[in-house]
Amino acid sequence: MIVAFRSLFSSQYEGGANWLEVTLRCLGTLPQPPECLVVDATSESLPESLRTAAHVQAVPLEHVAESRSTRLVKKVARRVQNRSWENPGITKLAEEKKVDLWVAFAWFAELGTQRPLLICYPDFQYRYFPQLFDAAAIRSREEQWDFVAENAKGIFTISETTGNDALKLHPQIENKLYVCGFPPMFEMSDLELEPEAIRRKYSLPERFFVVSNQFWEHKNHLLVLRALDRLKREGNEPPVIAFTGRPYDQRRPEAFSELLRFIHEHDLHDACRFFGVLPRSEQLALIRAAEAVIQPSRFEGRGAITEEACLLGTQLLCSDLPTHRELDLPNTIFFDPDDEEFLAELLRRSYPHSMRDAEGIAADSARLAKAYGENLIKIFERVIAR
């Protein structure tokens, strides 16, 4: 089986890139993995975990700037031929490699509609929080979803919640819709760093919490800051919070500055540490060293950090969302994403540190990875058979 995946490794879409990396790694655990082509990628752009994988090949594409007249000719040609234009590099790849299936996260740009396409659709956040999107972005996403629902030969979502949302919008896709959530994937090399050594490296106290999200507005970092401020106003010393993730929201570039302003105005500097995007092994070591991971998000298509924290054995304090509830996360404490008072109370409590060793974590991860790879291959086969 030859499967072509649309690359996300050069984008700033961390969630999509994480899904693609985990998916390719999990497929590689199978006795006979498919040949996986990563379209519009170079070997250098692949994550280190995939650069030497025998079943993965990066395939660069050439992008040519188009004039308005060229786009008009293509539009007319699409109508006459009843098929969409595609990048000539994709056409060449399809002919040379005899690709069985094309797979993408949300969208496969420059792929003709005549190709057998399987889409992993992440979520419908724009319908739940339209205030976070401008009118053009909402229109673009609606058109994108309508196109996917009509043209994709298969669609799978990473949660039951998103799958139900998809069916509400297009009930006719039921016979080609699948749910296939991707698991946390940790190999021994990801877990080789000593948690206490990384804690000391970043000058963190023995008692600290972690928030490991990108700084998009819907991730709700402000709730954590308000909870810290409440503790301080009540005469309690706020715990230290280690924030990781890219400090930028492309929809609201001023959002991170507003968080910093809140910290300054409420004198929370000693409680807040910002580390940006850490190397993966350091991020995991930091989570293992923490008393708890806080996931305050108002919306998730699945929420990978929740499953990662649980597999690593770290206490999880989690916003009460349908996507989080369906994961059946062990020992998780849920809170309303608007309830700063209850979160402040949770931050006052002490939690035991993770007692899980690297060998146990890696073994459970390998089991989950194999199950995901097997499930995904079954979906591939069904879509190809259609």
Short mmCIF file of C-alpha atoms in Angstrom, two decimals:
data_model
loop_
_atom_site.label_atom_id
_atom_site.label_comp_id
_atom_site.label_asym_id
_atom_site.label_seq_id
_atom_site.Cartn_x
_atom_site.Cartn_y
_atom_site.Cartn_z
CA MET A 1 0.00 0.00 0.00
CA ILE A 2 1.31 3.45 -0.96
CA VAL A 3 -0.15 6.40 0.95
CA ALA A 4 0.65 10.06 0.31
CA PHE A 5 0.32 12.47 3.26
CA ARG A 6 0.14 16.25 2.96
CA SER A 7 3.02 17.68 4.99
CA LEU A 8 2.41 20.03 7.90
CA PHE A 9 5.97 20.05 9.20
CA SER A 10 6.89 23.47 7.84
CA SER A 11 3.70 25.11 9.12
CA GLN A 12 3.09 26.66 12.54
CA TYR A 13 0.13 24.36 13.08
CA GLU A 14 1.64 22.43 15.98
CA GLY A 15 -1.45 20.26 16.52
CA GLY A 16 -1.60 19.12 12.91
CA ALA A 17 2.15 18.49 12.75
CA ASN A 18 1.95 16.46 15.96
CA TRP A 19 -0.89 14.36 14.50
CA LEU A 20 1.11 13.68 11.33
CA GLU A 21 4.31 12.75 13.17
CA VAL A 22 2.49 10.40 15.56
CA THR A 23 0.50 8.85 12.71
CA LEU A 24 3.61 8.09 10.65
CA ARG A 25 5.48 6.74 13.66
CA CYS A 26 2.56 4.50 14.65
CA LEU A 27 2.26 3.12 11.12
CA GLY A 28 5.95 2.29 11.36
CA THR A 29 5.26 -0.06 14.29
CA LEU A 30 3.29 -2.43 12.05
CA PRO A 31 4.89 -5.63 10.68
CA GLN A 32 4.26 -4.40 7.13
CA PRO A 33 3.83 -0.62 7.21
CA PRO A 34 2.56 1.17 4.11
CA GLU A 35 4.99 3.20 2.04
CA CYS A 36 4.34 6.72 3.32
CA LEU A 37 5.10 9.68 1.07
CA VAL A 38 5.17 13.08 2.80
CA VAL A 39 4.16 15.47 0.04
CA ASP A 40 5.67 18.97 -0.08
CA ALA A 41 8.40 18.12 2.42
CA THR A 42 12.16 17.73 2.35
CA SER A 43 14.19 15.32 4.45
CA GLU A 44 15.41 18.30 6.48
CA SER A 45 11.86 19.41 7.28
CA LEU A 46 10.89 16.01 8.67
CA PRO A 47 11.02 15.59 12.47
CA GLU A 48 14.14 13.79 13.62
CA SER A 49 12.03 10.78 14.60
CA LEU A 50 11.11 10.21 10.93
CA ARG A 51 14.31 11.04 9.04
CA THR A 52 15.66 7.50 9.14
CA ALA A 53 12.30 5.70 9.04
CA ALA A 54 12.39 3.17 6.17
CA HIS A 55 8.68 3.55 5.43
CA VAL A 56 8.76 7.36 5.15
CA GLN A 57 9.91 9.39 2.14
CA ALA A 58 9.83 13.18 1.79
CA VAL A 59 8.62 14.41 -1.61
CA PRO A 60 9.25 18.11 -2.40
CA LEU A 61 6.85 19.98 -4.67
CA GLU A 62 7.53 22.97 -6.87
CA HIS A 63 5.17 25.90 -6.38
CA VAL A 64 4.77 28.32 -9.26
CA ALA A 65 3.26 31.79 -8.90
CA GLU A 66 0.15 32.15 -11.08
CA SER A 67 -1.25 35.16 -12.88
CA ARG A 68 -4.95 36.00 -12.80
CA SER A 69 -5.34 34.91 -16.42
CA THR A 70 -3.75 31.52 -15.67
CA ARG A 71 -6.16 30.94 -12.79
CA LEU A 72 -9.08 31.87 -15.08
CA VAL A 73 -7.94 29.35 -17.72
CA LYS A 74 -7.71 26.65 -15.07
CA LYS A 75 -11.19 27.49 -13.79
CA VAL A 76 -12.65 27.09 -17.28
CA ALA A 77 -10.69 23.85 -17.79
CA ARG A 78 -12.10 22.43 -14.56
CA ARG A 79 -15.64 23.03 -15.77
CA VAL A 80 -15.01 21.57 -19.22
CA GLN A 81 -13.18 18.49 -17.92
CA ASN A 82 -15.41 18.12 -14.83
CA ARG A 83 -12.33 17.74 -12.64
CA SER A 84 -10.20 20.10 -10.62
CA TRP A 85 -6.74 21.34 -11.48
CA GLU A 86 -3.90 19.92 -9.42
CA ASN A 87 -0.23 20.68 -8.97
CA PRO A 88 1.71 19.02 -11.82
CA GLY A 89 4.12 17.64 -9.22
CA ILE A 90 1.23 15.74 -7.62
CA THR A 91 0.10 14.45 -11.01
CA LYS A 92 3.62 13.21 -11.71
CA LEU A 93 3.88 11.64 -8.26
CA ALA A 94 0.55 9.86 -8.68
CA GLU A 95 1.63 8.38 -12.00
CA GLU A 96 5.15 7.37 -10.93
CA LYS A 97 4.30 5.93 -7.52
CA LYS A 98 0.82 4.58 -8.24
CA VAL A 99 -0.46 6.13 -5.02
CA ASP A 100 -3.34 4.19 -3.48
CA LEU A 101 -4.59 6.87 -1.12
CA TRP A 102 -4.04 10.54 -0.32
CA VAL A 103 -4.36 11.62 3.31
CA ALA A 104 -4.42 15.07 4.88
CA PHE A 105 -5.28 16.91 8.06
CA ALA A 106 -8.27 19.17 7.23
CA TRP A 107 -7.21 19.91 3.65
CA PHE A 108 -4.98 18.73 0.79
CA ALA A 109 -4.06 21.81 -1.21
CA GLU A 110 -3.45 21.34 -4.94
CA LEU A 111 -4.85 17.82 -5.08
CA GLY A 112 -7.34 17.05 -7.84
CA THR A 113 -10.81 15.85 -6.85
CA GLN A 114 -10.32 12.71 -8.96
CA ARG A 115 -7.87 11.35 -6.36
CA PRO A 116 -9.01 9.01 -3.55
CA LEU A 117 -8.78 11.33 -0.56
CA LEU A 118 -9.04 10.59 3.17
CA ILE A 119 -9.32 13.63 5.42
CA CYS A 120 -8.69 13.78 9.15
CA TYR A 121 -10.94 16.67 10.15
CA PRO A 122 -9.83 18.28 13.44
CA ASP A 123 -12.83 20.22 14.80
CA PHE A 124 -15.49 22.89 14.21
CA GLN A 125 -14.17 25.52 16.57
CA TYR A 126 -15.27 28.31 14.22
CA ARG A 127 -18.91 27.33 14.87
CA TYR A 128 -18.54 27.30 18.66
CA PHE A 129 -16.47 30.48 18.95
CA PRO A 130 -17.15 32.57 15.83
CA GLN A 131 -15.92 35.67 17.68
CA LEU A 132 -12.37 34.32 17.39
CA PHE A 133 -12.52 34.32 13.57
CA ASP A 134 -13.10 37.06 11.04
CA ALA A 135 -15.89 36.68 8.48
CA ALA A 136 -13.50 35.64 5.70
CA ALA A 137 -11.94 32.90 7.84
CA ILE A 138 -15.36 31.50 8.78
CA ARG A 139 -16.46 31.54 5.15
CA SER A 140 -13.25 29.80 4.12
CA ARG A 141 -13.68 27.06 6.72
CA GLU A 142 -17.32 26.51 5.80
CA GLU A 143 -16.34 26.15 2.14
CA GLN A 144 -13.49 23.84 3.12
CA TRP A 145 -15.75 21.56 5.16
CA ASP A 146 -18.45 21.49 2.45
CA PHE A 147 -15.78 20.50 -0.09
CA VAL A 148 -14.43 17.77 2.19
CA ALA A 149 -17.90 16.40 2.93
CA GLU A 150 -18.72 16.24 -0.77
CA ASN A 151 -15.42 15.10 -2.29
CA ALA A 152 -13.43 13.10 0.27
CA LYS A 153 -13.82 9.34 -0.12
CA GLY A 154 -13.37 8.99 3.64
CA ILE A 155 -13.38 11.30 6.68
CA PHE A 156 -12.18 10.54 10.16
CA THR A 157 -12.23 12.65 13.27
CA ILE A 158 -10.02 12.44 16.33
CA SER A 159 -12.96 12.48 18.77
CA GLU A 160 -16.56 11.31 18.97
CA THR A 161 -17.58 14.88 19.73
CA THR A 162 -16.18 16.19 16.45
CA GLY A 163 -17.67 13.21 14.60
CA ASN A 164 -21.11 14.09 15.98
CA ASP A 165 -20.63 17.72 14.92
CA ALA A 166 -19.74 16.54 11.40
CA LEU A 167 -22.88 14.40 11.16
CA LYS A 168 -25.10 17.27 12.29
CA LEU A 169 -23.79 19.37 9.40
CA HIS A 170 -23.79 16.62 6.75
CA PRO A 171 -25.76 13.49 7.79
CA GLN A 172 -25.10 11.98 4.35
CA ILE A 173 -21.43 11.34 5.22
CA GLU A 174 -22.31 8.71 7.82
CA ASN A 175 -21.21 5.76 5.67
CA LYS A 176 -17.75 7.27 5.12
CA LEU A 177 -17.14 8.74 8.58
CA TYR A 178 -14.78 7.12 11.12
CA VAL A 179 -13.49 8.09 14.56
CA CYS A 180 -9.81 7.38 15.16
CA GLY A 181 -8.10 9.30 17.93
CA PHE A 182 -4.31 9.28 17.92
CA PRO A 183 -2.46 8.30 21.11
CA PRO A 184 0.49 9.80 22.95
CA MET A 185 3.65 8.23 21.57
CA PHE A 186 6.76 8.05 23.73
CA GLU A 187 9.84 6.00 22.94
CA MET A 188 12.63 5.45 25.43
CA SER A 189 14.69 8.13 23.68
CA ASP A 190 11.89 10.66 24.44
CA LEU A 191 12.07 9.77 28.15
CA GLU A 192 15.83 9.58 28.69
CA LEU A 193 16.16 12.89 30.55
CA GLU A 194 15.93 12.86 34.33
CA PRO A 195 12.88 14.96 35.39
CA GLU A 196 14.63 16.38 38.45
CA ALA A 197 17.63 17.44 36.37
CA ILE A 198 15.38 19.36 33.96
CA ARG A 199 13.52 20.95 36.88
CA ARG A 200 16.82 22.21 38.25
CA LYS A 201 18.01 23.29 34.80
CA TYR A 202 15.06 25.68 34.55
CA SER A 203 15.35 26.81 38.20
CA LEU A 204 11.90 25.56 39.12
CA PRO A 205 10.92 24.79 42.73
CA GLU A 206 10.03 21.26 43.79
CA ARG A 207 6.35 22.20 43.73
CA PHE A 208 5.20 23.60 40.39
CA PHE A 209 2.46 23.13 37.80
CA VAL A 210 2.65 22.98 34.00
CA VAL A 211 0.44 24.54 31.32
CA SER A 212 1.56 23.14 27.97
CA ASN A 213 -0.49 24.85 25.24
CA GLN A 214 0.01 27.24 22.39
CA PHE A 215 -1.04 30.75 23.36
CA TRP A 216 -4.24 30.87 21.33
CA GLU A 217 -6.98 32.85 23.08
CA HIS A 218 -9.30 29.84 23.39
CA LYS A 219 -6.62 27.98 25.37
CA ASN A 220 -7.77 30.14 28.28
CA HIS A 221 -4.45 30.93 29.95
CA LEU A 222 -6.10 33.97 31.56
CA LEU A 223 -8.16 31.69 33.83
CA VAL A 224 -4.94 30.34 35.34
CA LEU A 225 -3.65 33.87 35.94
CA ARG A 226 -6.92 34.89 37.56
CA ALA A 227 -6.76 31.86 39.84
CA LEU A 228 -3.23 32.85 40.86
CA ASP A 229 -4.38 36.39 41.54
CA ARG A 230 -7.29 35.12 43.65
CA LEU A 231 -4.90 33.07 45.77
CA LYS A 232 -2.69 36.09 46.29
CA ARG A 233 -5.60 38.35 47.25
CA GLU A 234 -6.73 35.75 49.77
CA GLY A 235 -3.33 35.79 51.42
CA ASN A 236 -2.03 32.54 49.95
CA GLU A 237 1.29 32.22 48.13
CA PRO A 238 0.56 31.29 44.49
CA PRO A 239 2.39 28.22 43.19
CA VAL A 240 4.81 28.51 40.28
CA ILE A 241 3.33 27.75 36.85
CA ALA A 242 5.62 26.72 34.00
CA PHE A 243 4.08 27.75 30.67
CA THR A 244 5.33 26.10 27.49
CA GLY A 245 4.23 26.74 23.90
CA ARG A 246 4.62 29.25 21.12
CA PRO A 247 3.71 32.70 22.53
CA TYR A 248 1.67 33.89 19.58
CA ASP A 249 -1.95 33.88 18.41
CA GLN A 250 -2.13 34.73 14.71
CA ARG A 251 -5.82 35.59 15.04
CA ARG A 252 -5.15 37.99 17.93
CA PRO A 253 -1.46 38.99 17.89
CA GLU A 254 -1.99 41.18 20.96
CA ALA A 255 -3.26 38.29 23.13
CA PHE A 256 0.10 37.31 24.63
CA SER A 257 0.92 40.93 25.45
CA GLU A 258 -2.39 41.16 27.31
CA LEU A 259 -1.42 38.16 29.44
CA LEU A 260 1.93 39.77 30.26
CA ARG A 261 0.14 43.01 31.15
CA PHE A 262 -2.15 41.13 33.54
CA ILE A 263 0.89 39.52 35.21
CA HIS A 264 2.52 42.94 35.60
CA GLU A 265 -0.61 44.68 36.91
CA HIS A 266 -1.25 41.95 39.49
CA ASP A 267 2.40 41.36 40.42
CA LEU A 268 2.43 37.69 39.48
CA HIS A 269 5.97 37.63 38.06
CA ASP A 270 7.32 35.19 40.65
CA ALA A 271 4.57 32.66 39.88
CA CYS A 272 4.82 32.64 36.08
CA ARG A 273 7.67 31.18 34.02
CA PHE A 274 7.51 31.17 30.23
CA PHE A 275 9.73 28.70 28.37
CA GLY A 276 8.45 28.86 24.79
CA VAL A 277 8.70 25.71 22.66
CA LEU A 278 10.96 23.24 24.45
CA PRO A 279 12.72 20.23 22.93
CA ARG A 280 10.29 17.32 23.18
CA SER A 281 12.36 15.32 25.66
CA GLU A 282 12.67 18.35 27.96
CA GLN A 283 8.93 19.06 27.78
CA LEU A 284 8.14 15.48 28.81
CA ALA A 285 10.67 15.58 31.64
CA LEU A 286 9.13 18.82 32.89
CA ILE A 287 5.65 17.27 32.91
CA ARG A 288 6.95 14.26 34.83
CA ALA A 289 8.59 16.55 37.40
CA ALA A 290 5.46 18.67 37.92
CA GLU A 291 2.82 18.15 40.60
CA ALA A 292 0.10 18.53 37.98
CA VAL A 293 -0.67 19.57 34.42
CA ILE A 294 -3.38 22.21 34.00
CA GLN A 295 -5.46 22.12 30.81
CA PRO A 296 -7.74 25.20 30.99
CA SER A 297 -8.82 25.24 27.33
CA ARG A 298 -12.34 26.29 26.33
CA PHE A 299 -12.33 24.13 23.22
CA GLU A 300 -10.43 21.09 21.92
CA GLY A 301 -10.79 18.75 18.98
CA ARG A 302 -9.26 16.17 21.30
CA GLY A 303 -6.56 17.69 23.51
CA ALA A 304 -3.35 15.67 23.21
CA ILE A 305 -1.78 17.10 26.37
CA THR A 306 -4.50 15.51 28.52
CA GLU A 307 -3.68 11.97 27.38
CA GLU A 308 0.05 12.66 27.53
CA ALA A 309 -0.16 13.80 31.16
CA CYS A 310 -2.15 10.72 32.16
CA LEU A 311 0.20 8.30 30.40
CA LEU A 312 3.18 10.00 32.05
CA GLY A 313 1.49 9.54 35.43
CA THR A 314 1.15 13.25 36.27
CA GLN A 315 -2.00 14.56 37.95
CA LEU A 316 -4.30 16.31 35.46
CA LEU A 317 -6.49 19.33 36.24
CA CYS A 318 -8.72 19.67 33.21
CA SER A 319 -11.46 21.89 31.82
CA ASP A 320 -14.80 20.14 31.70
CA LEU A 321 -15.37 19.69 27.95
CA PRO A 322 -17.19 16.87 26.10
CA THR A 323 -13.98 16.00 24.23
CA HIS A 324 -12.10 15.63 27.51
CA ARG A 325 -14.87 13.63 29.20
CA GLU A 326 -15.08 11.07 26.40
CA LEU A 327 -11.40 10.15 26.87
CA ASP A 328 -12.15 8.57 30.26
CA LEU A 329 -8.98 10.06 31.75
CA PRO A 330 -7.98 8.33 35.02
CA ASN A 331 -7.69 10.36 38.26
CA THR A 332 -8.53 13.61 36.46
CA ILE A 333 -10.09 16.53 38.30
CA PHE A 334 -12.39 18.59 36.08
CA PHE A 335 -13.25 22.27 36.48
CA ASP A 336 -15.51 24.72 34.67
CA PRO A 337 -13.34 26.82 32.28
CA ASP A 338 -14.88 29.98 33.80
CA ASP A 339 -14.51 28.97 37.47
CA GLU A 340 -11.39 30.70 38.73
CA GLU A 341 -12.45 30.13 42.36
CA PHE A 342 -12.46 26.33 42.04
CA LEU A 343 -9.22 26.32 40.04
CA ALA A 344 -7.63 28.47 42.76
CA GLU A 345 -8.73 25.86 45.29
CA LEU A 346 -7.19 23.11 43.14
CA LEU A 347 -3.93 25.04 43.00
CA ARG A 348 -3.82 25.18 46.81
CA ARG A 349 -3.86 21.39 47.04
CA SER A 350 -0.81 19.16 46.91
CA TYR A 351 -0.54 16.22 44.53
CA PRO A 352 1.86 13.28 44.51
CA HIS A 353 4.48 13.31 41.79
CA SER A 354 4.44 10.72 39.04
CA MET A 355 5.77 7.34 40.12
CA ARG A 356 5.84 5.89 36.60
CA ASP A 357 9.19 4.78 35.21
CA ALA A 358 10.29 5.31 31.62
CA GLU A 359 10.08 1.60 30.77
CA GLY A 360 6.43 1.34 31.83
CA ILE A 361 5.49 4.53 30.00
CA ALA A 362 7.22 3.42 26.80
CA ALA A 363 5.62 -0.05 26.96
CA ASP A 364 2.09 1.37 27.33
CA SER A 365 2.79 3.89 24.57
CA ALA A 366 3.98 1.12 22.22
CA ARG A 367 0.78 -0.83 22.86
CA LEU A 368 -1.39 2.20 22.10
CA ALA A 369 0.68 3.07 19.01
CA LYS A 370 0.28 -0.41 17.54
CA ALA A 371 -3.49 -0.36 18.15
CA TYR A 372 -3.78 3.04 16.44
CA GLY A 373 -1.69 1.91 13.46
CA GLU A 374 -3.83 -1.21 13.05
CA ASN A 375 -7.04 0.79 13.26
CA LEU A 376 -5.77 3.33 10.74
CA ILE A 377 -4.77 0.64 8.24
CA LYS A 378 -8.30 -0.79 8.42
CA ILE A 379 -9.70 2.65 7.60
CA PHE A 380 -7.25 2.99 4.69
CA GLU A 381 -8.35 -0.37 3.29
CA ARG A 382 -12.04 0.48 3.58
CA VAL A 383 -11.64 3.84 1.87
CA ILE A 384 -9.55 2.34 -0.94
CA ALA A 385 -12.16 -0.40 -1.40
CA ARG A 386 -14.85 2.25 -1.90
#
